[in-house]
Amino acid sequence: MSISEANAQLGELQGWEVLSEPDRLRKSWIVDNFLAAIEFFRRITELAESETHHPDLHLVRYRTVSVEVWTHAIDGLSLNDFILAAKIDALPVRLKISREV
């Protein structure tokens, strides 16, 4: 997928970015706590298994969840990556709630 094709598809998603040449999609969430992060990972892994499309999952500082999606077989982006990203966005996730007043 060319960078212009990737950017056109990116317009259909919120919060995702195209990394590199383009060869992957990435999005990060700050979730409520460690258990919320693990629960979100569980939901993503169930989806990934059902789709037989497996993203990289990263947990940083106990509640920052990052997901990277790309098609390993072509070492780059395909339309299926954008479809999986949209399905991940549809999963429930408990985000950090600002406690500022």
mmCIF file of N, CA and C in Angstrom:
data_model
loop_
_atom_site.group_PDB
_atom_site.id
_atom_site.type_symbol
_atom_site.label_atom_id
_atom_site.label_comp_id
_atom_site.label_asym_id
_atom_site.label_seq_id
_atom_site.Cartn_x
_atom_site.Cartn_y
_atom_site.Cartn_z
ATOM 1 N N MET A 1 0.852 -1.171 0.000
ATOM 2 C CA MET A 1 0.000 0.000 0.000
ATOM 3 C C MET A 1 0.901 1.238 0.000
ATOM 4 N N SER A 2 0.587 2.173 -0.872
ATOM 5 C CA SER A 2 1.377 3.405 -0.940
ATOM 6 C C SER A 2 1.006 4.327 0.218
ATOM 7 N N ILE A 3 1.826 5.331 0.448
ATOM 8 C CA ILE A 3 1.550 6.280 1.520
ATOM 9 C C ILE A 3 0.258 7.044 1.256
ATOM 10 N N SER A 4 -0.040 7.376 0.004
ATOM 11 C CA SER A 4 -1.284 8.094 -0.292
ATOM 12 C C SER A 4 -2.500 7.201 -0.069
ATOM 13 N N GLU A 5 -2.397 5.917 -0.413
ATOM 14 C CA GLU A 5 -3.492 4.980 -0.142
ATOM 15 C C GLU A 5 -3.684 4.798 1.360
ATOM 16 N N ALA A 6 -2.575 4.689 2.087
ATOM 17 C CA ALA A 6 -2.652 4.528 3.545
ATOM 18 C C ALA A 6 -3.282 5.759 4.185
ATOM 19 N N ASN A 7 -2.886 6.939 3.756
ATOM 20 C CA ASN A 7 -3.452 8.163 4.327
ATOM 21 C C ASN A 7 -4.931 8.302 4.003
ATOM 22 N N ALA A 8 -5.352 7.848 2.839
ATOM 23 C CA ALA A 8 -6.778 7.878 2.493
ATOM 24 C C ALA A 8 -7.569 6.960 3.425
ATOM 25 N N GLN A 9 -7.052 5.775 3.682
ATOM 26 C CA GLN A 9 -7.711 4.851 4.605
ATOM 27 C C GLN A 9 -7.679 5.379 6.041
ATOM 28 N N LEU A 10 -6.590 6.031 6.402
ATOM 29 C CA LEU A 10 -6.434 6.577 7.741
ATOM 30 C C LEU A 10 -7.534 7.587 8.061
ATOM 31 N N GLY A 11 -8.045 8.257 7.046
ATOM 32 C CA GLY A 11 -9.126 9.220 7.226
ATOM 33 C C GLY A 11 -10.394 8.595 7.773
ATOM 34 N N GLU A 12 -10.519 7.281 7.693
ATOM 35 C CA GLU A 12 -11.695 6.571 8.197
ATOM 36 C C GLU A 12 -11.553 6.169 9.663
ATOM 37 N N LEU A 13 -10.369 6.374 10.235
ATOM 38 C CA LEU A 13 -10.096 5.963 11.618
ATOM 39 C C LEU A 13 -9.805 7.190 12.472
ATOM 40 N N GLN A 14 -9.985 7.046 13.779
ATOM 41 C CA GLN A 14 -9.651 8.139 14.693
ATOM 42 C C GLN A 14 -8.520 7.721 15.624
ATOM 43 N N GLY A 15 -7.494 8.566 15.682
ATOM 44 C CA GLY A 15 -6.414 8.347 16.632
ATOM 45 C C GLY A 15 -5.306 7.427 16.167
ATOM 46 N N TRP A 16 -5.453 6.819 15.020
ATOM 47 C CA TRP A 16 -4.418 5.935 14.494
ATOM 48 C C TRP A 16 -3.433 6.765 13.683
ATOM 49 N N GLU A 17 -2.190 6.300 13.630
ATOM 50 C CA GLU A 17 -1.182 6.953 12.801
ATOM 51 C C GLU A 17 -0.482 5.903 11.951
ATOM 52 N N VAL A 18 0.021 6.338 10.810
ATOM 53 C CA VAL A 18 0.790 5.463 9.930
ATOM 54 C C VAL A 18 2.261 5.664 10.272
ATOM 55 N N LEU A 19 2.948 4.565 10.518
ATOM 56 C CA LEU A 19 4.371 4.611 10.824
ATOM 57 C C LEU A 19 5.196 4.141 9.638
ATOM 58 N N SER A 20 6.369 4.657 9.509
ATOM 59 C CA SER A 20 7.390 4.253 8.548
ATOM 60 C C SER A 20 7.020 4.538 7.117
ATOM 61 N N GLU A 21 7.112 3.537 6.260
ATOM 62 C CA GLU A 21 7.214 3.774 4.815
ATOM 63 C C GLU A 21 5.968 3.658 3.972
ATOM 64 N N PRO A 22 4.814 3.447 4.144
ATOM 65 C CA PRO A 22 4.174 3.067 5.409
ATOM 66 C C PRO A 22 4.207 1.563 5.584
ATOM 67 N N ASP A 23 4.456 1.128 6.792
ATOM 68 C CA ASP A 23 4.425 -0.317 6.976
ATOM 69 C C ASP A 23 3.642 -0.775 8.196
ATOM 70 N N ARG A 24 3.109 0.166 8.986
ATOM 71 C CA ARG A 24 2.244 -0.252 10.087
ATOM 72 C C ARG A 24 1.390 0.901 10.600
ATOM 73 N N LEU A 25 0.316 0.516 11.287
ATOM 74 C CA LEU A 25 -0.580 1.460 11.954
ATOM 75 C C LEU A 25 -0.342 1.378 13.443
ATOM 76 N N ARG A 26 -0.526 2.510 14.136
ATOM 77 C CA ARG A 26 -0.342 2.496 15.596
ATOM 78 C C ARG A 26 -1.352 3.422 16.258
ATOM 79 N N LYS A 27 -1.829 2.982 17.420
ATOM 80 C CA LYS A 27 -2.696 3.804 18.254
ATOM 81 C C LYS A 27 -2.400 3.493 19.709
ATOM 82 N N SER A 28 -2.528 4.522 20.560
ATOM 83 C CA SER A 28 -2.322 4.355 21.993
ATOM 84 C C SER A 28 -3.530 4.857 22.758
ATOM 85 N N TRP A 29 -3.783 4.218 23.887
ATOM 86 C CA TRP A 29 -4.856 4.583 24.803
ATOM 87 C C TRP A 29 -4.259 4.670 26.201
ATOM 88 N N ILE A 30 -4.742 5.587 27.021
ATOM 89 C CA ILE A 30 -4.419 5.589 28.450
ATOM 90 C C ILE A 30 -5.666 5.083 29.152
ATOM 91 N N VAL A 31 -5.533 3.914 29.724
ATOM 92 C CA VAL A 31 -6.684 3.251 30.342
ATOM 93 C C VAL A 31 -6.721 3.540 31.842
ATOM 94 N N ASP A 32 -7.820 3.139 32.467
ATOM 95 C CA ASP A 32 -8.091 3.472 33.863
ATOM 96 C C ASP A 32 -7.055 2.911 34.829
ATOM 97 N N ASN A 33 -6.624 1.679 34.608
ATOM 98 C CA ASN A 33 -5.668 1.050 35.520
ATOM 99 C C ASN A 33 -5.085 -0.194 34.843
ATOM 100 N N PHE A 34 -4.228 -0.891 35.559
ATOM 101 C CA PHE A 34 -3.568 -2.070 35.015
ATOM 102 C C PHE A 34 -4.571 -3.143 34.592
ATOM 103 N N LEU A 35 -5.564 -3.393 35.417
ATOM 104 C CA LEU A 35 -6.567 -4.415 35.072
ATOM 105 C C LEU A 35 -7.356 -4.038 33.822
ATOM 106 N N ALA A 36 -7.633 -2.755 33.641
ATOM 107 C CA ALA A 36 -8.325 -2.311 32.418
ATOM 108 C C ALA A 36 -7.454 -2.567 31.191
ATOM 109 N N ALA A 37 -6.141 -2.380 31.337
ATOM 110 C CA ALA A 37 -5.221 -2.644 30.231
ATOM 111 C C ALA A 37 -5.234 -4.118 29.851
ATOM 112 N N ILE A 38 -5.157 -4.979 30.851
ATOM 113 C CA ILE A 38 -5.136 -6.415 30.587
ATOM 114 C C ILE A 38 -6.468 -6.872 29.989
ATOM 115 N N GLU A 39 -7.569 -6.332 30.468
ATOM 116 C CA GLU A 39 -8.887 -6.675 29.915
ATOM 117 C C GLU A 39 -8.991 -6.231 28.453
ATOM 118 N N PHE A 40 -8.482 -5.059 28.140
ATOM 119 C CA PHE A 40 -8.494 -4.590 26.750
ATOM 120 C C PHE A 40 -7.630 -5.506 25.885
ATOM 121 N N PHE A 41 -6.452 -5.882 26.382
ATOM 122 C CA PHE A 41 -5.611 -6.842 25.665
ATOM 123 C C PHE A 41 -6.368 -8.143 25.416
ATOM 124 N N ARG A 42 -7.098 -8.626 26.420
ATOM 125 C CA ARG A 42 -7.847 -9.871 26.254
ATOM 126 C C ARG A 42 -8.868 -9.733 25.122
ATOM 127 N N ARG A 43 -9.571 -8.627 25.098
ATOM 128 C CA ARG A 43 -10.562 -8.413 24.033
ATOM 129 C C ARG A 43 -9.891 -8.346 22.659
ATOM 130 N N ILE A 44 -8.754 -7.664 22.592
ATOM 131 C CA ILE A 44 -8.030 -7.576 21.317
ATOM 132 C C ILE A 44 -7.545 -8.960 20.889
ATOM 133 N N THR A 45 -7.034 -9.758 21.825
ATOM 134 C CA THR A 45 -6.532 -11.082 21.450
ATOM 135 C C THR A 45 -7.655 -11.985 20.967
ATOM 136 N N GLU A 46 -8.832 -11.894 21.583
ATOM 137 C CA GLU A 46 -9.972 -12.690 21.099
ATOM 138 C C GLU A 46 -10.359 -12.278 19.682
ATOM 139 N N LEU A 47 -10.400 -10.978 19.433
ATOM 140 C CA LEU A 47 -10.699 -10.484 18.088
ATOM 141 C C LEU A 47 -9.625 -10.941 17.100
ATOM 142 N N ALA A 48 -8.363 -10.778 17.487
ATOM 143 C CA ALA A 48 -7.260 -11.153 16.604
ATOM 144 C C ALA A 48 -7.309 -12.632 16.236
ATOM 145 N N GLU A 49 -7.600 -13.474 17.211
ATOM 146 C CA GLU A 49 -7.708 -14.908 16.932
ATOM 147 C C GLU A 49 -8.849 -15.193 15.963
ATOM 148 N N SER A 50 -9.985 -14.545 16.179
ATOM 149 C CA SER A 50 -11.130 -14.796 15.294
ATOM 150 C C SER A 50 -10.863 -14.301 13.877
ATOM 151 N N GLU A 51 -10.032 -13.291 13.746
ATOM 152 C CA GLU A 51 -9.698 -12.723 12.433
ATOM 153 C C GLU A 51 -8.440 -13.357 11.833
ATOM 154 N N THR A 52 -7.739 -14.168 12.621
ATOM 155 C CA THR A 52 -6.404 -14.686 12.268
ATOM 156 C C THR A 52 -5.499 -13.564 11.746
ATOM 157 N N HIS A 53 -5.521 -12.473 12.480
ATOM 158 C CA HIS A 53 -4.715 -11.283 12.157
ATOM 159 C C HIS A 53 -4.230 -10.731 13.494
ATOM 160 N N HIS A 54 -2.930 -10.834 13.758
ATOM 161 C CA HIS A 54 -2.400 -10.622 15.098
ATOM 162 C C HIS A 54 -1.540 -9.369 15.192
ATOM 163 N N PRO A 55 -2.022 -8.346 15.903
ATOM 164 C CA PRO A 55 -1.244 -7.117 16.079
ATOM 165 C C PRO A 55 -0.206 -7.279 17.185
ATOM 166 N N ASP A 56 0.723 -6.335 17.234
ATOM 167 C CA ASP A 56 1.649 -6.254 18.361
ATOM 168 C C ASP A 56 0.963 -5.428 19.449
ATOM 169 N N LEU A 57 1.039 -5.912 20.684
ATOM 170 C CA LEU A 57 0.424 -5.247 21.823
ATOM 171 C C LEU A 57 1.527 -4.798 22.779
ATOM 172 N N HIS A 58 1.445 -3.546 23.227
ATOM 173 C CA HIS A 58 2.461 -2.993 24.118
ATOM 174 C C HIS A 58 1.781 -2.365 25.333
ATOM 175 N N LEU A 59 2.357 -2.597 26.501
ATOM 176 C CA LEU A 59 1.886 -1.976 27.732
ATOM 177 C C LEU A 59 3.064 -1.224 28.338
ATOM 178 N N VAL A 60 2.877 0.079 28.523
ATOM 179 C CA VAL A 60 3.934 0.929 29.056
ATOM 180 C C VAL A 60 3.415 1.620 30.306
ATOM 181 N N ARG A 61 4.222 1.605 31.356
ATOM 182 C CA ARG A 61 3.896 2.277 32.614
ATOM 183 C C ARG A 61 2.523 1.886 33.141
ATOM 184 N N TYR A 62 2.186 0.662 33.051
ATOM 185 C CA TYR A 62 1.038 -0.048 33.622
ATOM 186 C C TYR A 62 -0.321 0.308 33.059
ATOM 187 N N ARG A 63 -0.452 1.397 32.294
ATOM 188 C CA ARG A 63 -1.781 1.671 31.746
ATOM 189 C C ARG A 63 -1.801 2.377 30.400
ATOM 190 N N THR A 64 -0.657 2.528 29.780
ATOM 191 C CA THR A 64 -0.645 3.046 28.416
ATOM 192 C C THR A 64 -0.567 1.853 27.467
ATOM 193 N N VAL A 65 -1.633 1.647 26.747
ATOM 194 C CA VAL A 65 -1.754 0.529 25.816
ATOM 195 C C VAL A 65 -1.491 1.050 24.403
ATOM 196 N N SER A 66 -0.596 0.398 23.690
ATOM 197 C CA SER A 66 -0.347 0.719 22.290
ATOM 198 C C SER A 66 -0.531 -0.537 21.461
ATOM 199 N N VAL A 67 -1.110 -0.345 20.281
ATOM 200 C CA VAL A 67 -1.349 -1.454 19.363
ATOM 201 C C VAL A 67 -0.746 -1.088 18.014
ATOM 202 N N GLU A 68 0.009 -2.007 17.444
ATOM 203 C CA GLU A 68 0.557 -1.840 16.098
ATOM 204 C C GLU A 68 0.006 -2.950 15.214
ATOM 205 N N VAL A 69 -0.511 -2.547 14.072
ATOM 206 C CA VAL A 69 -1.146 -3.473 13.143
ATOM 207 C C VAL A 69 -0.436 -3.376 11.794
ATOM 208 N N TRP A 70 -0.116 -4.527 11.226
ATOM 209 C CA TRP A 70 0.370 -4.621 9.854
ATOM 210 C C TRP A 70 0.246 -6.052 9.402
ATOM 211 N N THR A 71 0.380 -6.258 8.112
ATOM 212 C CA THR A 71 0.274 -7.600 7.553
ATOM 213 C C THR A 71 1.676 -8.197 7.468
ATOM 214 N N HIS A 72 1.928 -9.156 8.330
ATOM 215 C CA HIS A 72 3.256 -9.750 8.428
ATOM 216 C C HIS A 72 3.691 -10.401 7.110
ATOM 217 N N ALA A 73 2.751 -11.032 6.407
ATOM 218 C CA ALA A 73 3.091 -11.772 5.186
ATOM 219 C C ALA A 73 3.665 -10.872 4.098
ATOM 220 N N ILE A 74 3.259 -9.587 4.095
ATOM 221 C CA ILE A 74 3.768 -8.672 3.074
ATOM 222 C C ILE A 74 4.696 -7.625 3.688
ATOM 223 N N ASP A 75 4.894 -7.703 5.004
ATOM 224 C CA ASP A 75 5.730 -6.758 5.742
ATOM 225 C C ASP A 75 5.332 -5.314 5.433
ATOM 226 N N GLY A 76 4.018 -5.090 5.457
ATOM 227 C CA GLY A 76 3.501 -3.758 5.168
ATOM 228 C C GLY A 76 2.015 -3.692 5.441
ATOM 229 N N LEU A 77 1.386 -2.652 4.947
ATOM 230 C CA LEU A 77 -0.041 -2.432 5.185
ATOM 231 C C LEU A 77 -0.906 -2.967 4.063
ATOM 232 N N SER A 78 -2.064 -3.479 4.466
ATOM 233 C CA SER A 78 -3.094 -3.895 3.513
ATOM 234 C C SER A 78 -4.428 -3.361 4.026
ATOM 235 N N LEU A 79 -5.444 -3.470 3.222
ATOM 236 C CA LEU A 79 -6.773 -3.024 3.627
ATOM 237 C C LEU A 79 -7.229 -3.744 4.891
ATOM 238 N N ASN A 80 -6.867 -5.006 5.053
ATOM 239 C CA ASN A 80 -7.253 -5.768 6.244
ATOM 240 C C ASN A 80 -6.736 -5.137 7.536
ATOM 241 N N ASP A 81 -5.613 -4.450 7.475
ATOM 242 C CA ASP A 81 -5.079 -3.788 8.666
ATOM 243 C C ASP A 81 -6.002 -2.659 9.124
ATOM 244 N N PHE A 82 -6.524 -1.925 8.190
ATOM 245 C CA PHE A 82 -7.439 -0.831 8.517
ATOM 246 C C PHE A 82 -8.777 -1.370 9.029
ATOM 247 N N ILE A 83 -9.190 -2.492 8.481
ATOM 248 C CA ILE A 83 -10.424 -3.136 8.961
ATOM 249 C C ILE A 83 -10.233 -3.608 10.395
ATOM 250 N N LEU A 84 -9.092 -4.251 10.684
ATOM 251 C CA LEU A 84 -8.825 -4.696 12.053
ATOM 252 C C LEU A 84 -8.744 -3.504 13.003
ATOM 253 N N ALA A 85 -8.113 -2.424 12.585
ATOM 254 C CA ALA A 85 -8.020 -1.225 13.428
ATOM 255 C C ALA A 85 -9.417 -0.710 13.773
ATOM 256 N N ALA A 86 -10.311 -0.673 12.801
ATOM 257 C CA ALA A 86 -11.683 -0.215 13.066
ATOM 258 C C ALA A 86 -12.392 -1.155 14.033
ATOM 259 N N LYS A 87 -12.148 -2.449 13.903
ATOM 260 C CA LYS A 87 -12.769 -3.410 14.826
ATOM 261 C C LYS A 87 -12.198 -3.266 16.235
ATOM 262 N N ILE A 88 -10.917 -2.980 16.349
ATOM 263 C CA ILE A 88 -10.320 -2.733 17.666
ATOM 264 C C ILE A 88 -10.946 -1.486 18.290
ATOM 265 N N ASP A 89 -11.149 -0.454 17.483
ATOM 266 C CA ASP A 89 -11.786 0.767 17.980
ATOM 267 C C ASP A 89 -13.196 0.512 18.512
ATOM 268 N N ALA A 90 -13.864 -0.500 17.995
ATOM 269 C CA ALA A 90 -15.237 -0.803 18.423
ATOM 270 C C ALA A 90 -15.288 -1.589 19.739
ATOM 271 N N LEU A 91 -14.136 -2.073 20.198
ATOM 272 C CA LEU A 91 -14.108 -2.840 21.447
ATOM 273 C C LEU A 91 -14.274 -1.917 22.650
ATOM 274 N N PRO A 92 -14.942 -2.395 23.696
ATOM 275 C CA PRO A 92 -15.033 -1.590 24.914
ATOM 276 C C PRO A 92 -13.672 -1.473 25.600
ATOM 277 N N VAL A 93 -13.395 -0.287 26.120
ATOM 278 C CA VAL A 93 -12.157 -0.047 26.858
ATOM 279 C C VAL A 93 -12.449 0.996 27.939
ATOM 280 N N ARG A 94 -11.928 0.742 29.136
ATOM 281 C CA ARG A 94 -12.103 1.695 30.241
ATOM 282 C C ARG A 94 -10.945 2.679 30.225
ATOM 283 N N LEU A 95 -11.204 3.873 29.719
ATOM 284 C CA LEU A 95 -10.173 4.896 29.618
ATOM 285 C C LEU A 95 -9.986 5.618 30.942
ATOM 286 N N LYS A 96 -8.806 6.194 31.095
ATOM 287 C CA LYS A 96 -8.519 6.999 32.284
ATOM 288 C C LYS A 96 -9.463 8.199 32.273
ATOM 289 N N ILE A 97 -10.071 8.464 33.414
ATOM 290 C CA ILE A 97 -10.959 9.606 33.548
ATOM 291 C C ILE A 97 -10.184 10.706 34.261
ATOM 292 N N SER A 98 -10.170 11.879 33.653
ATOM 293 C CA SER A 98 -9.499 13.002 34.276
ATOM 294 C C SER A 98 -10.194 13.359 35.577
ATOM 295 N N ARG A 99 -9.429 13.502 36.623
ATOM 296 C CA ARG A 99 -10.002 13.834 37.932
ATOM 297 C C ARG A 99 -9.876 15.319 38.252
ATOM 298 N N GLU A 100 -9.453 16.091 37.242
ATOM 299 C CA GLU A 100 -9.339 17.538 37.422
ATOM 300 C C GLU A 100 -10.724 18.167 37.430
ATOM 301 N N VAL A 101 -10.901 19.202 38.268
ATOM 302 C CA VAL A 101 -12.193 19.888 38.359
ATOM 303 C C VAL A 101 -12.040 21.304 37.895
#
